[in-house]
Every structure is written in C-alpha cells, then in structure tokens.
Tab-separated table of C-alpha atoms and ligand atoms in Angstrom:
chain	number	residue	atom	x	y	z
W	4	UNK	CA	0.000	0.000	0.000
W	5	UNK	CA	0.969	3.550	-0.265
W	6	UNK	CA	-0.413	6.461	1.685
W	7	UNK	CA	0.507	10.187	0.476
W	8	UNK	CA	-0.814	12.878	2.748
W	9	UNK	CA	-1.228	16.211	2.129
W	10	UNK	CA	-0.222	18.972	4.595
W	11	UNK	CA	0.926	22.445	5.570
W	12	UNK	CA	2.804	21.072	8.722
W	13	UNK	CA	4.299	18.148	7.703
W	14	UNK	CA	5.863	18.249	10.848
W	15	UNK	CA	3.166	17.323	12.875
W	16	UNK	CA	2.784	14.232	11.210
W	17	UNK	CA	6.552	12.970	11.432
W	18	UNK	CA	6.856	12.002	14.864
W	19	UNK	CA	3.563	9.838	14.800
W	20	UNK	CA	4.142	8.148	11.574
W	21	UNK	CA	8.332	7.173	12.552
W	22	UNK	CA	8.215	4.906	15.510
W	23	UNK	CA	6.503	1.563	16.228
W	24	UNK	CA	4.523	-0.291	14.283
W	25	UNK	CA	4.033	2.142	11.264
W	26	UNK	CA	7.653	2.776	11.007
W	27	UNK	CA	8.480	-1.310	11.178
W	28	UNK	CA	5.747	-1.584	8.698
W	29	UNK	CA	8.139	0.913	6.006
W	30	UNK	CA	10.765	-0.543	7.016
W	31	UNK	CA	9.742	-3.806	5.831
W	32	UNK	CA	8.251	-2.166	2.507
W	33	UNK	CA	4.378	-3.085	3.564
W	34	UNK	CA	3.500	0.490	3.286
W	35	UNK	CA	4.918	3.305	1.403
W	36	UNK	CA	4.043	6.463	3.320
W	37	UNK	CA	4.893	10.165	1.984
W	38	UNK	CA	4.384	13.320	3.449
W	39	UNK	CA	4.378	16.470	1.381
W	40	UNK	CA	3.910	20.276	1.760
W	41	UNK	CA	1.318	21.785	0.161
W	42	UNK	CA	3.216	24.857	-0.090
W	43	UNK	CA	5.156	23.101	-2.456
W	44	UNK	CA	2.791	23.673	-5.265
W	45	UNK	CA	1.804	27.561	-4.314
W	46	UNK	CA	2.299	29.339	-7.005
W	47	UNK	CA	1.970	32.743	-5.232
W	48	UNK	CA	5.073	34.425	-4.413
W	49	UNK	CA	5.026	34.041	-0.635
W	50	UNK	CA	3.730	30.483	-1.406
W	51	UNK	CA	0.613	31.612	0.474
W	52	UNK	CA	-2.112	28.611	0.361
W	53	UNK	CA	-5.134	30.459	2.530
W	54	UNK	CA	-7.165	33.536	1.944
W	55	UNK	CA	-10.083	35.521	3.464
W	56	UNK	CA	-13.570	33.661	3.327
W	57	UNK	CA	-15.974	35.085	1.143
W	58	UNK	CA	-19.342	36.678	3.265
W	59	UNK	CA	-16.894	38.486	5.952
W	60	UNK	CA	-16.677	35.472	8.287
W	61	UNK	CA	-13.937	35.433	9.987
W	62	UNK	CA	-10.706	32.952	9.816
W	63	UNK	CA	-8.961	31.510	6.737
W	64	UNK	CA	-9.688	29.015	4.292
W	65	UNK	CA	-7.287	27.064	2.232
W	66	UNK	CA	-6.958	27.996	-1.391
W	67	UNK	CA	-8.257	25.261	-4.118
W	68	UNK	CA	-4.765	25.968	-6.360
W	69	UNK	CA	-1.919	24.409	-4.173
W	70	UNK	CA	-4.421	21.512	-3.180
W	71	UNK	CA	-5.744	20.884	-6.554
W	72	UNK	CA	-2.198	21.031	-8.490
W	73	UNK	CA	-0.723	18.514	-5.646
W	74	UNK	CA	-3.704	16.171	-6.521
W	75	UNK	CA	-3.744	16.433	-10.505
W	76	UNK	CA	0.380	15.904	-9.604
W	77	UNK	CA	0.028	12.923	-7.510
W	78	UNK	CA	-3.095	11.297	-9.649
W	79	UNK	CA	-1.172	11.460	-12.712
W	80	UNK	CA	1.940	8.971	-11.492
W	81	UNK	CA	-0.939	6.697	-10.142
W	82	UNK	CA	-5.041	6.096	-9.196
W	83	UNK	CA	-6.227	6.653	-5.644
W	84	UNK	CA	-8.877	4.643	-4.243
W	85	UNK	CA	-9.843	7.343	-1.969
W	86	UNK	CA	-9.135	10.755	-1.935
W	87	UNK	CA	-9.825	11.205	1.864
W	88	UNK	CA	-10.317	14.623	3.816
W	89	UNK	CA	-10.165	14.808	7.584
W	90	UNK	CA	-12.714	16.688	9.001
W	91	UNK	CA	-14.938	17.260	11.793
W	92	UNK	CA	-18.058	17.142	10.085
W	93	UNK	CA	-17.105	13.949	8.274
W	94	UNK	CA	-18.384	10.498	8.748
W	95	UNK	CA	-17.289	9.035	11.971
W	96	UNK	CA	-14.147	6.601	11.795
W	97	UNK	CA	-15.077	3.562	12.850
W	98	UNK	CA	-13.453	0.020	12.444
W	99	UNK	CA	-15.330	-1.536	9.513
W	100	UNK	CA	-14.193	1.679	7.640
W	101	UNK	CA	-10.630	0.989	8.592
W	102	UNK	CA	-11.314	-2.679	7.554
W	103	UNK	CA	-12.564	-1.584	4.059
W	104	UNK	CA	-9.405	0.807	3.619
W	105	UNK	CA	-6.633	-1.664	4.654
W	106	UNK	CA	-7.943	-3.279	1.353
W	107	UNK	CA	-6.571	-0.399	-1.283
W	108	UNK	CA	-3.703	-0.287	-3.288
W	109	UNK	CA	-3.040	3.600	-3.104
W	110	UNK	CA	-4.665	6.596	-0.588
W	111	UNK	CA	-4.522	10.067	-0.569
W	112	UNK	CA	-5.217	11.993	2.855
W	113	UNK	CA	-5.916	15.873	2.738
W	114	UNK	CA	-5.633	17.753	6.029
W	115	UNK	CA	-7.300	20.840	6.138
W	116	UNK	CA	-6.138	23.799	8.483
W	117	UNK	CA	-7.328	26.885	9.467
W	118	UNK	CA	-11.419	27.040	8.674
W	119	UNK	CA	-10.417	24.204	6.526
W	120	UNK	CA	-10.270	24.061	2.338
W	121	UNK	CA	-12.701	25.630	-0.566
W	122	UNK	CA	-15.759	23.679	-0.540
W	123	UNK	CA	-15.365	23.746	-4.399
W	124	UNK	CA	-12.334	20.762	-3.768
W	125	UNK	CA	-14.997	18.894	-1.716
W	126	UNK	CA	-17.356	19.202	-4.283
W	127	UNK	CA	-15.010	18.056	-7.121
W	128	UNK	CA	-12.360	15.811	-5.903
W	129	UNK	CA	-12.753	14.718	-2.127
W	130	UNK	CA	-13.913	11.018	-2.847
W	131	UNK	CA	-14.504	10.547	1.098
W	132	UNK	CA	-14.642	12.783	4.171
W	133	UNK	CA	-13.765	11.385	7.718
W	134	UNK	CA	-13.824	12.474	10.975
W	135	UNK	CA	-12.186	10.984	13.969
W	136	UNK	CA	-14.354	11.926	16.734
W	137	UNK	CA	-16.937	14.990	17.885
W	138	UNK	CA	-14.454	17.339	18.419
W	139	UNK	CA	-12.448	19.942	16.650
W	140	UNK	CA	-8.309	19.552	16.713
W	141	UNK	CA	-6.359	22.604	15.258
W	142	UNK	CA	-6.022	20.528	11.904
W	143	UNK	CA	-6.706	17.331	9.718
W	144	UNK	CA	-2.817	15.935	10.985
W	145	UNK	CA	-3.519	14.218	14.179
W	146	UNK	CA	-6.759	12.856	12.415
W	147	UNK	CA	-4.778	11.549	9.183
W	148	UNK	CA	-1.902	10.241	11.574
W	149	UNK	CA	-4.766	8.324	13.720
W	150	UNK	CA	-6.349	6.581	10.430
W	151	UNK	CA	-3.162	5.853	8.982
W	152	UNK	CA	-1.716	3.887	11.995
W	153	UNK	CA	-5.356	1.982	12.695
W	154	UNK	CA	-5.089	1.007	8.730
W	155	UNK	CA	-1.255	0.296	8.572
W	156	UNK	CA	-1.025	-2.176	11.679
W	157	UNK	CA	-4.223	-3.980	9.344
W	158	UNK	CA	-1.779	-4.817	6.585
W	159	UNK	CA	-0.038	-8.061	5.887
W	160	UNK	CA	3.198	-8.462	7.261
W	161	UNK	CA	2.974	-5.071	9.967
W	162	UNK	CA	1.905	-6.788	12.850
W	163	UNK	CA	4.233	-9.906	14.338
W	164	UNK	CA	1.364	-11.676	15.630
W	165	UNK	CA	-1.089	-11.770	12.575
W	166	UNK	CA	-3.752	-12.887	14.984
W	167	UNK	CA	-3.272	-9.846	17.047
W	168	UNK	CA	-5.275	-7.254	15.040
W	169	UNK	CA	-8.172	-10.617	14.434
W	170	UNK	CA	-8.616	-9.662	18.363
W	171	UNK	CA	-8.580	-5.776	18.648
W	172	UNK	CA	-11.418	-4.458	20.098
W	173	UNK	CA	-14.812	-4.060	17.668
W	174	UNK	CA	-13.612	-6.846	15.039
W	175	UNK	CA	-16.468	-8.235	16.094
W	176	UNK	CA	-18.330	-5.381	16.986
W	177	UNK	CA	-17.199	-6.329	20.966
W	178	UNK	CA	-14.441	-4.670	22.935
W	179	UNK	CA	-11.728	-6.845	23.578
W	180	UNK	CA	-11.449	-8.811	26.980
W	181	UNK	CA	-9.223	-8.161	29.380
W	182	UNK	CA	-5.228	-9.508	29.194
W	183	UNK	CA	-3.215	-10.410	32.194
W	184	UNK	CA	0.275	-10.779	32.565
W	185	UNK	CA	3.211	-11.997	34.700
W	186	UNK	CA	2.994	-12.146	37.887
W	187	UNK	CA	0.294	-14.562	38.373
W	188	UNK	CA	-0.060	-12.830	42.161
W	189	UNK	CA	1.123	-9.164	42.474
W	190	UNK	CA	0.595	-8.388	46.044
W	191	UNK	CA	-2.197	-10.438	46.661
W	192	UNK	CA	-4.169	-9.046	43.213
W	193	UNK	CA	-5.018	-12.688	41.103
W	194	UNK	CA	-5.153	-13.300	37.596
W	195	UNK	CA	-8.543	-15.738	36.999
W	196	UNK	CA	-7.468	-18.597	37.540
W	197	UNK	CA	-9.038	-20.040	34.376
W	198	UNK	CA	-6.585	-18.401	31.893
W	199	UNK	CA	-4.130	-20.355	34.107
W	200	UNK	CA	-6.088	-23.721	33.656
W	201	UNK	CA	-4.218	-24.432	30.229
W	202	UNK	CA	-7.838	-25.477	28.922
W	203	UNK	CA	-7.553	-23.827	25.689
W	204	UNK	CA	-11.588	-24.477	25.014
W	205	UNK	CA	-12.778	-23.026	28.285
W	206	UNK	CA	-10.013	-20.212	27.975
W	207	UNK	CA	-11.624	-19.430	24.482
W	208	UNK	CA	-15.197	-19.063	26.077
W	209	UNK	CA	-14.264	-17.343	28.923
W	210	UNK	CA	-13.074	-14.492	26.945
W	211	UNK	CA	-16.246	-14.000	24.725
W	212	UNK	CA	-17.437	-14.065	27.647
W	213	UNK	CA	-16.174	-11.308	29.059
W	214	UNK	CA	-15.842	-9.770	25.725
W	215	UNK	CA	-19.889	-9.990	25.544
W	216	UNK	CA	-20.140	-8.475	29.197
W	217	UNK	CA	-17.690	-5.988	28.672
W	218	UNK	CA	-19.397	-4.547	25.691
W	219	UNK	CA	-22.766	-4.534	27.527
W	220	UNK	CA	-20.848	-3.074	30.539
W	221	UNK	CA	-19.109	-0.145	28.871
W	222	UNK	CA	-21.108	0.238	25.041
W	223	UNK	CA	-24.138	-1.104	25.054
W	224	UNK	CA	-24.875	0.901	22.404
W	225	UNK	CA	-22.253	-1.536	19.978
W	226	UNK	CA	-24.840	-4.064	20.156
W	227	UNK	CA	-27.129	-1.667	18.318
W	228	UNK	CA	-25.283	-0.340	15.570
W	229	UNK	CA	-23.255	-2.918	12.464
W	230	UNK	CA	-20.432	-0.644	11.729
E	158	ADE	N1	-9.888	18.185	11.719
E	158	ADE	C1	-10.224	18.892	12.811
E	158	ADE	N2	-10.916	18.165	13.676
E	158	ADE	C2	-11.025	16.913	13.124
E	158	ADE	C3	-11.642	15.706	13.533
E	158	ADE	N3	-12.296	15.601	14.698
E	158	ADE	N4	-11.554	14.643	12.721
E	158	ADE	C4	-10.908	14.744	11.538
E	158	ADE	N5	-10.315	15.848	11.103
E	158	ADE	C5	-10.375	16.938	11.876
C-alpha cells in the first residue's frame, strides 16, 4: 500500500508516523508512506495557500490551487482509491471503515487547516470525508496520523502476531477482553485462575465471555449499531 498525505505542517505528522509499528511496517516495505507540503505547489510568491472567506466570516480558508495542483500531480503517477479529507463534520471513523481501507492499493489523505479548504475541492475531488471523533483539533494531521496507523497495523506483514489485530477491540463489533500478565499474584491481586487452567476451550469461552459483558458493561450501544 501507499499512503501520500497532504499537509501544511508536515511536521506534525513525522513524529507519529516514525516509531513503532508504522515505522516497522516501512521498514519492511508493507507500506509506502509520503508526506508532502502543500506549499510546495503555491504558485503565489510568498507560497501563500489560505485567503479571506468570502461573506466576511472570519478565519482563513485554504486555497483550491496548491491543493488541486498537488492532486492532478500525484493522480497522474498513479489512481487513488480514496481521496480522503479529515474533518470534523465527516463520517465518523469507525473500524469496519478501517477494515474496508486496509484493502486499497493507493490513498490520498488531505488535512485541512485553518477554517479548513474551498468547498469547491470537496465538491469536485474529495472522494470521502472522515472524521475521527466529535471534536475539533487545530487541523486534519492528528486525524490523518490516527487513520493511517489503525489502517497500517491492518496490513499483511505489519503486525508480528497476525492474529493480534483478528482480536482488537470491535472486530467483532465487541471490545476486547481483558489480558493479564506476569505475575500470576502481584501483592495479593489474582489473575482468573481459568486463563491459568491451560484449557484452551474453556479459555476461548471465557473471553467472549467477558468480551460480551464488557461490551454490555461499557457500550451497550455496539450491540445496536453494524459498523
Ligand atoms: N480536523 C479537525 N478536527 C477533526 C476531527 N475531529 N476529525 C478529523 N479531522 C479533523
């Protein structure tokens, strides 16, 4: 796979996207991920990529040109699947979207800052708008780092363990149930003594289980919704 995302702080996104399991995952050429400025392709001479809204609100909004040359740029070496904007007022990011991404061959993230881009470039080439959660971060970055690690550690090959992500919380539209570890006894606190048992059957249905009461415990409302 290969992610490109689109920024005007590609800063931001450096840190999250160069340690762990994302960075193993480039390292062992399962992803491709590349960050670029948008100022790149400003073609005004202080490579300026906002401007005044029109109606006298106030803020700034970015500007289609540096955002619409980067895309015809990027689109012509290769086809996106998605052309994906963060927003707030996207659809909410949930794990059967994740699911359905980890499947393409090539995504493109845009992160908007400021009062966020012209909505002439979500009119005409934003192919899907996602939001990570009710509430408003200074910019797309932290949202497009967030979706790009929950889709990486999905891929082949990024994940020791391939079994691990099969168990994440909402696979299965359940949180996951709880993990112990060494000591068996820390100062009198037990693990359940069934995941000691070495009864691999009864291990298995203790944690759906728990898995079940935990959901009903803590989101009931899972149990309602299928995505
Ligand atoms: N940009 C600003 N807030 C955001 C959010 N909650 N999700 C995605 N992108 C955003």
């Amino acid at each position: 796979m290969r992610i490109d995302i689109l920024t005007v702080v590609p800063k931001l996104l450096k840190s999250p996207l160069s340690d762990s399991i994302v960075q193993r995952a480039q390292d062992n050429e399962v992803v491709e991920i590349h960050v670029h400025d948008i100022r790149k392709w400003s073609t005004d001479k202080h490579k300026k990529v906002d401007d005044e809204p029109f109606g006298g609100i106030p803020g700034m909004v970015m500007t289609i040109q540096p955002i619409l040359d980067a895309i015809n740029e990027l689109r012509s070496e290769r086809s996106y699947d998605e052309i994906i904007y963060l927003t707030p007022d996207g659809e909410t990011l949930k794990q059967g979207r994740v699911n359905q991404l980890s499947l393409a061959n090539n995504l493109l993230m845009v992160c908007g800052h400021y009062k966020g881009i012209d909505q002439r470039l979500r009119d005409h080439v934003i192919t899907m708008e996602l939001s990570i959660g009710d509430y408003v971060l200074s910019g797309g970055e932290l949202a497009a780092a967030v979706l790009t690690d929950a889709i990486v550690r999905l891929l082949p090959g990024a994940i020791g363990d391939e079994q691990s992500a099969l168990t994440d919380s909402f696979q299965d539209q359940l949180l996951a149930p709880p993990v112990y570890t060494r000591p068996a006894n820390y100062n009198g606190w037990e693990v359940p003594e069934i995941l000691r048992s070495g009864d691999h059957a009864a291990i298995q249905n203790w944690m759906e289980q728990q898995a079940i009461e935990r959901t009903k415990s803590k989101r009931p409302d899972l149990f309602e919704k299928d995505s």
